[in-house]
Amino acid sequence: MLNQRAVFCNLGTALAFNFPPSARRASVIPVASFLRCFSAWLGLSLASLAFSQSPTSPPPKTERHPVTDAYHGVQVTTDYRWLEEAKSAAVVEWTRQQNGYTRTYLDRLPARAAVHQRLQELSAATSPAYLQVKAAGGRVFALKRQPPLEQPLLVSLTSPDVAASEKVLLDPNTADSKGTIAIEGFYPSPDGTRVAVVQTIGGSEQGDLSVIDSATGRPLSDRIVRVAFATGGGSVAWEADGRGFYYTRYPRVGERPAEDLSFYEQLYLHRLGSTETTDTYVLGKEFPRIGEVFPAVSSSGRYLLVTVQNGDGGDFAHWLRGPDLQWRQLTQFPDGVKMMAFGPNDQLYVFSKHAAPRGKILRMPAANPVLSEAKVIVPESEAVITGYDWQGLDIVPSYVLTRSALFVVDVLGGPSQIRAFDLDGKPLRPVPLIPVSAVHGVTPFGNDSILFSNGSFIEPAGWYRFDSKSGQSQRTALMERASVEFADAEVVREFAVSKDGTRVPLNIIRRKGTRLNGKNPTLLTGYGGYGINISPKFLGADGRLWLDQGGVYVVANLRGGGEFGEAWHTSGYLTKKQNVFDDFAA
């Protein structure tokens, strides 16, 4: 048996370090998530592979102070509760000693300096990345993460294929070099001539809105405060003619008690060139205290759709206003409808989990939106329709629509796929993706195309253009260039069998030709909780160094996550939480 040490972190996060006898000196570091654990631990692990001498002295002693509590008639004794008082003199001194001991051990590792230098070199070579790509008026808009700048820039391009066409519209770093001003969201007008931008300052999470001219980057006079806050990210939807926009707004002083000023998000209408004080209230006073509001306008301009998320619990309700200016509530929170979007000809496309835990897509006319009469055009299948999924700074919608096609983003046990259908639900050729990869973003582009971000464990994420007519995916200029290559590596999907017989998928990343003799240092990570899908993500410099030392990196898709839908999620939470750890042990 190989020596195995493991640390289990919050809500199903887990790591295991599996070493041959010559490399058993790695320490277990308790952290809040496996991503932090991997980064913090990597340098020590790499160095430990080449240095197995034990420390010359034992670690500082940790005193035991037993405390006994009774829980439901059961006596439970803990020895180390005194360590929870982080600011006490005893804990401060204990921490100082532990840090000193660790520092002495780390500094003695002969390979550490070389590993540290190599990581610095590779990290310094990080390339730009493009996030939240949107198309409007024949132009492409995006947030561009440009190391070493602290905050992403807002840029536009006349073509996603021509990097030289890029123009910086807004650089928050010029206003504050310390990086305390951040772009939280941006919303181009339908013709692409203007962009509404939400920014925060100093980590306050209060988002204020301004409008800039996309030709010059100059700000217009329009400014609105408190459109976003910690309880809701803020959202904007332009009128079809571009004369104004709908936006979310938090109460002003005097409108609600002081304790409610960061809650009760509502929807207002702003006309370009006017002042905030003349803006028109639209909807929202009756919404829940923690409701998050998302407006959308049909391309015809005849309909306004408002989606309300009841906090972060995954429940949504929908309201629609038509040409008669009367509001109609289409769904309520328990109905299982997760998303609605306008398609051509004022049709509403509905993502529902009602009687379909893995999701289905329905269609109904905005002129007569009766949910019980909606037509199922994409029935439930083995694939799990994603739902809105945050990937870093980007968001992946469940589906997008073009003039002639519907593109549905799915998860298949961890990796992604994009299925294509005509507007009646007839399957078209699927969108070609990188093998064992994730979709990190998708947006309509033109009449029959989409732009999508795709990356894997061994290929960095970049934006591709898929054309419905050709059925081909082509790289654009919006690609992240890796500082390391993984041409010598492979990704293998395997399954472990858990204690109750459940097959649990895992992704094994290793150098091609690795001898499978049980002697390879292996880092296994996994997370099972909140229905979160652990999708493929580029390993980067850390992973390259690990593989170069003969290491193997493994990501397990444990129960409790969302990789196989709601049944997979619920089989790993509450009284079934033990399944998560059984899966990881397997």
Coordinates of C-alpha atoms in Angstrom, one line a residue:
M1 CA 0.0 0.0 0.0
L2 CA 1.2 3.5 -0.8
N3 CA 1.2 6.0 2.0
Q4 CA -1.9 8.2 1.5
R5 CA -2.8 11.3 3.3
A6 CA -6.0 13.3 2.8
V7 CA -7.6 16.5 3.9
F8 CA -11.4 17.0 3.5
C9 CA -12.4 20.6 3.2
N10 CA -15.7 22.4 3.3
L11 CA -18.9 20.9 1.9
G12 CA -17.4 18.0 0.0
T13 CA -14.1 19.5 -1.2
A14 CA -11.4 16.9 -0.9
L15 CA -7.8 16.3 -1.7
A16 CA -5.6 13.2 -1.5
F17 CA -1.9 13.0 -1.9
N18 CA -0.6 9.6 -3.0
F19 CA 3.1 9.1 -3.0
P20 CA 5.6 6.3 -3.4
P21 CA 7.8 5.5 -0.4
S22 CA 10.6 7.8 -1.6
A23 CA 8.4 10.8 -1.5
R24 CA 6.3 10.6 1.7
R25 CA 7.3 13.9 3.3
A26 CA 4.7 16.2 1.9
S27 CA 2.6 18.0 4.5
V28 CA -1.2 18.1 4.5
I29 CA -2.4 21.8 4.5
P30 CA -6.0 22.5 5.6
V31 CA -7.6 25.0 3.3
A32 CA -11.1 26.2 2.3
S33 CA -11.1 24.8 -1.2
F34 CA -9.2 22.3 -3.4
L35 CA -8.1 25.0 -5.8
R36 CA -6.4 27.0 -3.0
C37 CA -5.0 23.8 -1.6
F38 CA -3.4 22.8 -5.0
S39 CA -1.7 26.1 -5.4
A40 CA -0.4 26.4 -1.8
W41 CA 0.8 22.8 -1.8
L42 CA 2.3 22.4 -5.2
G43 CA 5.7 23.9 -4.5
L44 CA 6.2 21.8 -1.4
S45 CA 5.1 18.7 -3.1
L46 CA 7.5 19.2 -6.1
A47 CA 10.4 19.9 -3.8
S48 CA 9.5 17.0 -1.6
L49 CA 9.8 14.5 -4.5
A50 CA 13.5 15.3 -4.5
F51 CA 14.1 15.6 -0.8
S52 CA 12.9 13.0 1.7
Q53 CA 15.0 13.8 4.8
S54 CA 12.9 14.3 7.9
P55 CA 13.0 17.5 9.9
T56 CA 15.7 17.4 12.6
S57 CA 13.2 18.3 15.4
P58 CA 9.6 17.5 16.2
P59 CA 6.9 20.1 15.5
P60 CA 5.9 22.4 18.2
K61 CA 3.6 20.8 20.8
T62 CA -0.1 21.5 20.7
E63 CA -1.7 21.4 24.1
R64 CA -4.9 19.5 24.8
H65 CA -7.7 21.2 26.7
P66 CA -10.6 18.8 26.7
V67 CA -14.1 20.2 26.4
T68 CA -17.2 18.0 26.6
D69 CA -20.6 18.7 25.2
A70 CA -23.8 16.6 25.0
Y71 CA -25.6 16.4 21.7
H72 CA -28.9 14.5 21.7
G73 CA -27.7 12.4 24.6
V74 CA -24.2 11.7 23.1
Q75 CA -21.1 13.0 25.0
V76 CA -18.6 14.5 22.5
T77 CA -15.2 15.6 23.7
T78 CA -12.9 18.0 21.7
D79 CA -9.3 18.7 22.7
Y80 CA -8.6 21.7 20.5
R81 CA -11.5 24.1 20.8
W82 CA -9.1 26.7 22.3
L83 CA -7.6 27.1 18.9
E84 CA -10.8 28.7 17.7
E85 CA -9.9 31.9 19.6
A86 CA -7.6 33.2 16.9
K87 CA -6.8 36.4 18.6
S88 CA -5.9 35.0 22.0
A89 CA -2.3 35.3 23.2
A90 CA -2.0 31.5 23.4
V91 CA -3.2 30.9 19.8
V92 CA -1.1 33.8 18.4
E93 CA 2.0 32.2 20.0
W94 CA 1.1 28.7 18.8
T95 CA 0.6 30.1 15.2
R96 CA 4.0 31.8 15.4
Q97 CA 5.7 28.6 16.4
Q98 CA 4.0 26.5 13.7
N99 CA 4.8 29.0 11.0
G100 CA 8.4 29.1 12.1
Y101 CA 8.7 25.4 12.1
T102 CA 7.1 25.2 8.6
R103 CA 9.4 28.0 7.3
T104 CA 12.5 26.2 8.5
Y105 CA 11.4 22.9 6.8
L106 CA 10.5 24.6 3.5
D107 CA 13.7 26.6 3.4
R108 CA 15.8 23.4 3.7
L109 CA 14.3 21.8 0.6
P110 CA 17.0 22.0 -2.1
A111 CA 14.6 22.0 -5.0
R112 CA 12.3 24.7 -3.6
A113 CA 14.3 27.7 -5.0
A114 CA 14.3 26.2 -8.6
V115 CA 10.6 25.4 -8.4
H116 CA 9.8 28.9 -7.1
Q117 CA 11.8 30.6 -9.9
R118 CA 10.2 28.5 -12.6
L119 CA 6.7 29.2 -11.3
Q120 CA 7.5 33.0 -11.4
E121 CA 8.8 32.7 -15.0
L122 CA 5.8 30.9 -16.2
S123 CA 3.3 33.1 -14.4
A124 CA 4.9 36.2 -15.8
A125 CA 4.3 34.9 -19.3
T126 CA 0.5 34.9 -18.9
S127 CA -1.3 36.0 -22.0
P128 CA -4.5 38.1 -22.4
A129 CA -7.9 36.5 -22.0
Y130 CA -11.3 37.6 -23.2
L131 CA -14.4 37.3 -21.1
Q132 CA -18.1 38.1 -21.4
V133 CA -17.9 38.4 -25.2
K134 CA -21.0 40.0 -26.8
A135 CA -22.0 41.0 -30.3
A136 CA -24.0 44.0 -31.3
G137 CA -24.3 46.2 -34.4
G138 CA -21.7 44.2 -36.3
R139 CA -19.1 44.6 -33.6
V140 CA -17.8 42.4 -30.8
F141 CA -17.4 43.7 -27.2
A142 CA -15.5 42.0 -24.4
L143 CA -13.7 42.3 -21.2
K144 CA -10.0 41.8 -21.8
R145 CA -7.9 40.5 -18.9
Q146 CA -4.4 41.9 -19.6
P147 CA -1.7 40.9 -17.1
P148 CA -0.1 42.6 -15.2
L149 CA -3.0 45.1 -15.1
E150 CA -5.1 44.7 -12.1
Q151 CA -8.5 45.0 -13.8
P152 CA -9.9 43.8 -17.2
L153 CA -10.4 46.4 -19.9
L154 CA -13.6 47.0 -22.0
V155 CA -12.6 46.5 -25.6
S156 CA -14.4 46.3 -29.0
L157 CA -13.4 44.8 -32.3
T158 CA -14.8 45.1 -35.8
S159 CA -14.2 41.4 -36.2
P160 CA -13.4 38.6 -33.8
D161 CA -10.9 37.3 -36.4
V162 CA -8.8 40.5 -36.6
A163 CA -6.9 41.3 -33.4
A164 CA -5.6 44.5 -34.9
S165 CA -9.2 45.9 -35.0
E166 CA -9.3 45.9 -31.2
K167 CA -9.9 49.3 -29.5
V168 CA -10.0 50.0 -25.8
L169 CA -13.2 51.7 -24.8
L170 CA -12.7 51.8 -21.0
D171 CA -9.6 51.1 -18.9
P172 CA -10.4 51.3 -15.2
N173 CA -6.7 51.0 -14.4
T174 CA -6.0 54.5 -15.7
A175 CA -8.5 55.9 -13.1
D176 CA -6.8 53.9 -10.3
S177 CA -3.6 52.1 -10.8
K178 CA -4.2 50.1 -7.5
G179 CA -7.0 48.3 -9.2
T180 CA -9.9 49.3 -6.9
I181 CA -12.2 50.2 -9.8
A182 CA -13.7 47.2 -11.5
I183 CA -16.1 46.7 -14.4
E184 CA -18.9 44.5 -13.1
G185 CA -20.9 44.3 -16.3
F186 CA -21.4 46.0 -19.7
Y187 CA -24.4 46.1 -22.1
P188 CA -24.1 47.3 -25.7
S189 CA -27.0 48.9 -27.4
P190 CA -28.7 46.9 -30.2
D191 CA -26.8 48.9 -32.9
G192 CA -23.6 48.8 -30.9
T193 CA -23.1 52.6 -30.9
R194 CA -23.3 52.9 -27.1
V195 CA -22.4 50.7 -24.1
A196 CA -23.9 50.9 -20.6
V197 CA -21.2 50.0 -18.1
V198 CA -21.6 49.1 -14.4
Q199 CA -18.5 49.8 -12.2
T200 CA -17.7 49.3 -8.5
I201 CA -15.1 51.1 -6.4
G202 CA -12.9 49.8 -3.6
G203 CA -14.7 46.5 -3.3
S204 CA -17.8 48.2 -2.1
E205 CA -20.0 45.9 -4.4
Q206 CA -22.1 49.0 -5.1
G207 CA -22.4 49.3 -8.8
D208 CA -22.9 52.6 -10.5
L209 CA -23.9 52.9 -14.2
S210 CA -22.5 55.1 -16.9
V211 CA -22.9 55.2 -20.7
I212 CA -20.0 55.5 -23.2
D213 CA -19.9 56.2 -26.9
S214 CA -18.4 53.0 -28.6
A215 CA -16.8 55.0 -31.4
T216 CA -14.9 57.4 -29.2
G217 CA -15.0 55.8 -25.7
R218 CA -16.1 59.1 -24.3
P219 CA -18.7 59.1 -21.5
L220 CA -22.2 60.5 -22.1
S221 CA -24.0 62.5 -19.4
D222 CA -26.1 59.6 -18.3
R223 CA -25.1 58.4 -14.8
I224 CA -27.1 56.3 -12.3
V225 CA -26.0 55.2 -8.9
R226 CA -26.7 51.9 -7.0
V227 CA -27.9 49.8 -9.9
A228 CA -26.0 46.8 -8.3
F229 CA -25.0 45.6 -4.9
A230 CA -23.9 42.5 -3.0
T231 CA -27.4 41.0 -3.0
G232 CA -27.8 41.4 -6.8
G233 CA -25.3 42.0 -9.6
G234 CA -27.4 44.5 -11.5
S235 CA -28.7 44.1 -15.1
V236 CA -29.6 46.3 -18.1
A237 CA -31.7 45.7 -21.2
W238 CA -31.8 48.3 -24.0
E239 CA -35.0 49.3 -25.8
A240 CA -35.1 47.9 -29.4
D241 CA -34.6 51.4 -30.8
G242 CA -31.7 52.2 -28.5
R243 CA -33.3 55.4 -27.2
G244 CA -33.1 54.2 -23.6
F245 CA -32.7 51.1 -21.4
Y246 CA -34.3 49.2 -18.5
Y247 CA -32.1 48.8 -15.5
T248 CA -32.1 47.5 -11.9
R249 CA -32.0 49.9 -9.1
Y250 CA -31.8 49.7 -5.3
P251 CA -34.0 51.9 -3.0
R252 CA -32.9 55.4 -2.3
V253 CA -32.8 56.9 1.2
G254 CA -36.4 57.6 2.3
E255 CA -37.9 54.9 0.1
R256 CA -37.3 52.1 2.6
P257 CA -35.9 51.7 6.1
A258 CA -32.1 51.9 6.3
E259 CA -31.7 48.2 6.8
D260 CA -33.5 47.5 3.5
L261 CA -31.5 49.9 1.3
S262 CA -29.4 47.1 0.0
F263 CA -32.3 44.8 -0.8
Y264 CA -35.6 45.0 -2.8
E265 CA -34.1 45.4 -6.3
Q266 CA -36.5 47.1 -8.7
L267 CA -36.7 47.9 -12.4
Y268 CA -36.6 51.4 -13.9
L269 CA -36.6 52.9 -17.4
H270 CA -34.0 55.5 -18.4
R271 CA -34.1 57.7 -21.5
L272 CA -30.7 58.8 -22.9
G273 CA -29.9 62.4 -22.1
S274 CA -32.2 62.6 -19.2
T275 CA -31.4 62.6 -15.5
E276 CA -31.8 59.8 -13.0
T277 CA -34.5 61.7 -11.2
T278 CA -36.8 61.6 -14.2
D279 CA -36.5 57.8 -14.7
T280 CA -39.7 55.8 -14.7
Y281 CA -40.5 53.0 -12.2
V282 CA -41.5 49.8 -14.2
L283 CA -41.8 46.8 -11.8
G284 CA -40.5 45.2 -8.7
K285 CA -42.0 46.7 -5.5
E286 CA -43.8 43.4 -4.9
F287 CA -40.7 41.3 -5.5
P288 CA -39.0 39.4 -2.6
R289 CA -36.5 41.2 -0.4
I290 CA -33.6 39.2 -1.9
G291 CA -35.0 39.1 -5.4
E292 CA -32.5 39.5 -8.3
V293 CA -34.0 41.1 -11.4
F294 CA -33.1 40.4 -15.1
P295 CA -34.9 42.3 -17.9
A296 CA -35.0 41.4 -21.6
V297 CA -36.6 43.1 -24.6
S298 CA -37.7 41.3 -27.7
S299 CA -36.0 42.2 -31.0
S300 CA -39.3 43.7 -32.2
G301 CA -39.5 45.9 -29.2
R302 CA -43.1 44.8 -28.5
Y303 CA -42.4 42.7 -25.4
L304 CA -40.5 43.2 -22.1
L305 CA -39.7 40.0 -20.1
V306 CA -38.6 40.2 -16.5
T307 CA -37.0 37.3 -14.7
V308 CA -36.8 37.3 -10.9
Q309 CA -34.4 35.0 -9.0
N310 CA -35.4 34.4 -5.4
G311 CA -31.9 34.8 -3.9
D312 CA -29.4 32.1 -4.8
G313 CA -31.7 29.1 -4.2
G314 CA -32.3 28.5 -7.9
D315 CA -36.0 29.4 -8.1
F316 CA -37.2 31.9 -10.7
A317 CA -40.4 33.7 -11.6
H318 CA -41.3 35.5 -14.8
W319 CA -43.4 38.5 -15.9
L320 CA -44.2 39.7 -19.4
R321 CA -45.5 43.0 -20.7
G322 CA -46.9 43.3 -24.2
P323 CA -48.1 46.0 -26.5
D324 CA -51.1 46.6 -24.2
L325 CA -48.6 47.6 -21.4
Q326 CA -50.3 45.2 -19.0
W327 CA -48.1 42.9 -16.9
R328 CA -48.8 39.1 -16.9
Q329 CA -47.1 36.7 -14.5
L330 CA -46.1 33.7 -16.5
T331 CA -44.5 31.5 -13.8
Q332 CA -44.1 31.3 -10.1
F333 CA -41.0 30.2 -8.1
P334 CA -42.2 26.6 -7.5
D335 CA -42.9 26.0 -11.2
G336 CA -39.4 24.7 -12.1
V337 CA -38.9 27.2 -15.0
K338 CA -35.3 28.3 -14.9
M339 CA -35.0 30.6 -17.9
M340 CA -36.9 32.3 -20.7
A341 CA -35.5 34.0 -23.8
F342 CA -36.9 35.7 -26.9
G343 CA -36.5 34.0 -30.2
P344 CA -37.4 35.2 -33.7
N345 CA -41.0 36.3 -34.3
D346 CA -41.6 37.1 -30.7
Q347 CA -41.5 33.5 -29.6
L348 CA -40.6 32.6 -26.0
Y349 CA -38.2 29.7 -25.5
V350 CA -38.5 28.2 -22.0
F351 CA -35.9 26.1 -20.0
S352 CA -37.9 24.0 -17.5
K353 CA -37.1 21.3 -15.0
H354 CA -40.7 20.6 -14.2
A355 CA -41.0 16.8 -14.5
A356 CA -37.6 16.9 -16.2
P357 CA -34.8 17.0 -13.7
R358 CA -32.2 17.2 -16.5
G359 CA -34.0 20.0 -18.3
K360 CA -36.1 20.5 -21.4
I361 CA -36.8 23.4 -23.7
L362 CA -40.4 24.5 -24.6
R363 CA -41.7 27.2 -26.9
M364 CA -44.8 29.4 -26.7
P365 CA -45.8 32.7 -28.4
A366 CA -45.4 35.9 -26.5
A367 CA -48.8 36.9 -27.8
N368 CA -50.4 34.0 -26.0
P369 CA -48.0 32.7 -23.4
V370 CA -49.8 29.8 -21.7
L371 CA -47.2 27.6 -20.1
S372 CA -49.4 24.5 -19.9
E373 CA -49.9 24.7 -23.7
A374 CA -46.2 25.3 -24.5
K375 CA -44.7 22.9 -27.1
V376 CA -41.7 20.8 -26.0
I377 CA -39.1 21.2 -28.7
V378 CA -36.1 19.7 -26.9
P379 CA -37.2 16.9 -24.6
E380 CA -35.2 15.7 -21.5
S381 CA -32.3 13.5 -22.4
E382 CA -29.2 11.9 -20.8
A383 CA -27.5 15.3 -21.1
V384 CA -28.0 17.9 -18.4
I385 CA -28.9 21.4 -19.7
T386 CA -26.6 23.6 -17.7
G387 CA -28.7 26.5 -16.4
Y388 CA -26.9 29.7 -15.9
D389 CA -23.4 28.8 -14.8
W390 CA -20.7 31.2 -13.7
Q391 CA -17.2 30.3 -14.9
G392 CA -14.8 32.7 -13.3
L393 CA -15.8 36.1 -14.6
D394 CA -18.0 34.7 -17.4
I395 CA -21.5 33.3 -17.4
V396 CA -22.7 30.4 -19.5
P397 CA -26.4 30.6 -20.5
S398 CA -28.5 27.4 -20.8
Y399 CA -29.1 28.2 -24.5
V400 CA -28.9 30.9 -27.1
L401 CA -30.9 31.6 -30.3
T402 CA -30.0 32.9 -33.7
R403 CA -32.3 33.8 -36.6
S404 CA -32.6 30.1 -37.6
A405 CA -31.2 27.9 -34.8
L406 CA -31.3 27.0 -31.1
F407 CA -28.0 26.1 -29.4
V408 CA -28.3 24.2 -26.1
V409 CA -25.3 24.0 -23.7
D410 CA -25.2 20.6 -21.8
V411 CA -23.0 18.9 -19.2
L412 CA -22.1 15.2 -19.7
G413 CA -20.7 14.1 -16.4
G414 CA -18.3 17.1 -16.1
P415 CA -17.3 18.0 -19.7
S416 CA -19.6 20.1 -21.9
Q417 CA -21.3 19.8 -25.3
I418 CA -23.4 22.2 -27.4
R419 CA -26.3 20.7 -29.3
A420 CA -27.8 22.5 -32.3
F421 CA -31.5 22.4 -33.3
D422 CA -33.6 24.3 -35.8
L423 CA -36.3 26.5 -34.3
D424 CA -38.8 23.7 -34.2
G425 CA -36.4 21.4 -32.3
K426 CA -35.1 19.3 -35.2
P427 CA -31.5 18.2 -34.4
L428 CA -28.8 19.7 -36.5
R429 CA -25.1 18.8 -36.5
P430 CA -23.6 19.3 -33.0
V431 CA -21.0 22.0 -32.5
P432 CA -17.4 20.6 -32.6
L433 CA -15.6 21.1 -29.3
I434 CA -12.2 20.2 -27.9
P435 CA -12.2 16.6 -26.4
V436 CA -13.0 16.4 -22.7
S437 CA -13.6 20.2 -22.5
A438 CA -15.8 22.8 -21.0
V439 CA -17.8 25.6 -22.6
H440 CA -17.0 28.8 -20.7
G441 CA -19.2 31.2 -22.6
V442 CA -21.5 31.4 -25.6
T443 CA -23.2 34.3 -27.5
P444 CA -25.1 34.7 -30.7
F445 CA -23.1 36.2 -33.6
G446 CA -24.8 37.3 -36.8
N447 CA -27.8 35.5 -38.2
D448 CA -26.6 31.9 -38.2
S449 CA -23.5 31.7 -36.1
I450 CA -22.4 31.7 -32.4
L451 CA -19.2 32.6 -30.6
F452 CA -18.3 30.2 -27.8
S453 CA -15.4 29.9 -25.4
N454 CA -13.9 26.4 -25.1
G455 CA -11.0 25.0 -23.1
S456 CA -9.8 21.8 -21.5
F457 CA -7.3 20.6 -18.9
I458 CA -4.5 20.8 -21.5
E459 CA -5.7 23.6 -23.8
P460 CA -6.4 27.2 -22.6
A461 CA -9.8 28.6 -23.2
G462 CA -10.3 30.6 -26.4
W463 CA -13.2 31.8 -28.4
Y464 CA -14.4 29.9 -31.5
R465 CA -16.9 30.8 -34.2
F466 CA -19.4 28.1 -35.3
D467 CA -21.3 28.6 -38.5
S468 CA -24.6 26.7 -38.9
K469 CA -24.2 26.4 -42.7
S470 CA -20.7 24.9 -42.7
G471 CA -21.0 23.0 -39.4
Q472 CA -17.4 23.9 -38.6
S473 CA -15.8 25.6 -35.5
Q474 CA -13.0 28.0 -36.3
R475 CA -10.6 29.7 -34.0
T476 CA -10.9 33.5 -33.7
A477 CA -8.3 36.0 -32.6
L478 CA -9.8 36.0 -29.1
M479 CA -7.6 33.2 -27.9
E480 CA -5.6 32.8 -24.7
R481 CA -2.0 31.8 -25.4
A482 CA -0.5 29.4 -22.9
S483 CA 2.9 29.9 -21.4
V484 CA 3.3 26.2 -21.3
E485 CA 2.4 23.4 -23.7
F486 CA 0.8 20.0 -23.0
A487 CA 1.4 18.3 -26.3
D488 CA 3.0 15.4 -24.4
A489 CA 0.0 15.0 -22.1
E490 CA -3.3 13.2 -22.4
V491 CA -6.6 13.3 -20.6
V492 CA -8.3 9.9 -19.8
R493 CA -11.8 9.6 -18.6
E494 CA -12.3 6.6 -16.2
F495 CA -14.8 5.5 -13.6
A496 CA -14.4 4.4 -10.0
V497 CA -17.0 2.2 -8.3
S498 CA -18.2 3.7 -5.1
K499 CA -19.2 1.8 -1.9
D500 CA -22.9 1.4 -3.1
G501 CA -21.9 0.5 -6.7
T502 CA -22.3 4.0 -8.2
R503 CA -19.9 4.7 -11.1
V504 CA -18.0 7.9 -10.3
P505 CA -16.2 9.6 -13.2
L506 CA -12.7 10.9 -12.9
N507 CA -10.4 12.8 -15.3
I508 CA -6.8 11.6 -15.3
I509 CA -4.2 14.0 -16.7
R510 CA -0.8 12.5 -17.3
R511 CA 2.2 12.5 -19.7
K512 CA 1.8 10.1 -22.6
G513 CA 3.5 6.9 -22.0
T514 CA 3.4 7.1 -18.2
R515 CA 4.2 3.7 -16.7
L516 CA 1.1 2.5 -14.8
N517 CA 3.0 0.8 -12.1
G518 CA 1.5 2.4 -9.0
K519 CA 4.6 4.6 -8.3
N520 CA 3.5 7.9 -9.8
P521 CA 3.0 10.8 -7.4
T522 CA -0.7 11.6 -7.8
L523 CA -2.8 14.5 -6.8
L524 CA -6.5 13.8 -6.6
T525 CA -9.1 16.6 -6.2
G526 CA -12.9 16.6 -6.1
Y527 CA -15.9 18.5 -4.9
G528 CA -19.4 17.4 -4.3
G529 CA -21.9 20.0 -3.2
Y530 CA -24.5 22.7 -4.1
G531 CA -25.1 21.0 -7.5
I532 CA -21.9 22.6 -8.8
N533 CA -20.4 21.0 -11.9
I534 CA -16.6 20.6 -11.7
S535 CA -15.7 21.1 -15.4
P536 CA -12.4 20.9 -17.2
K537 CA -10.1 23.9 -16.5
F538 CA -6.7 24.5 -18.0
L539 CA -3.9 23.3 -15.6
G540 CA -1.4 26.1 -16.5
A541 CA 2.0 26.5 -15.0
D542 CA 1.3 24.6 -11.8
G543 CA 0.1 21.6 -13.7
R544 CA 3.0 21.7 -16.1
L545 CA 5.5 21.6 -13.3
W546 CA 3.6 18.7 -11.6
L547 CA 3.6 16.6 -14.8
D548 CA 7.3 17.4 -15.4
Q549 CA 8.1 15.9 -12.1
G550 CA 6.4 12.7 -13.1
G551 CA 3.1 13.6 -11.3
V552 CA -0.4 12.6 -12.3
Y553 CA -3.3 15.0 -11.7
V554 CA -6.8 13.7 -11.3
V555 CA -10.2 15.5 -11.0
A556 CA -13.2 13.4 -9.7
N557 CA -16.8 14.4 -10.3
L558 CA -18.3 13.4 -7.0
R559 CA -22.0 13.1 -6.1
G560 CA -23.4 16.3 -4.6
G561 CA -22.4 18.1 -7.8
G562 CA -24.4 18.8 -10.9
E563 CA -22.6 16.6 -13.4
F564 CA -25.5 14.3 -13.9
G565 CA -28.4 16.5 -12.9
E566 CA -30.5 16.9 -9.8
A567 CA -30.5 13.2 -8.9
W568 CA -26.7 13.3 -8.7
H569 CA -26.9 16.5 -6.6
T570 CA -29.4 15.2 -4.1
S571 CA -27.7 11.8 -3.7
G572 CA -24.7 13.7 -2.1
Y573 CA -26.3 16.2 0.3
L574 CA -28.0 16.3 3.8
T575 CA -28.4 12.7 5.1
K576 CA -26.6 11.3 2.0
K577 CA -23.5 13.5 2.4
Q578 CA -21.5 10.4 3.2
N579 CA -21.8 9.3 -0.4
V580 CA -19.5 12.2 -1.4
F581 CA -16.7 10.9 0.8
D582 CA -17.3 7.3 -0.2
D583 CA -17.0 8.4 -3.9
F584 CA -13.7 10.1 -3.2
A585 CA -12.3 7.2 -1.3
A586 CA -13.3 4.9 -4.1

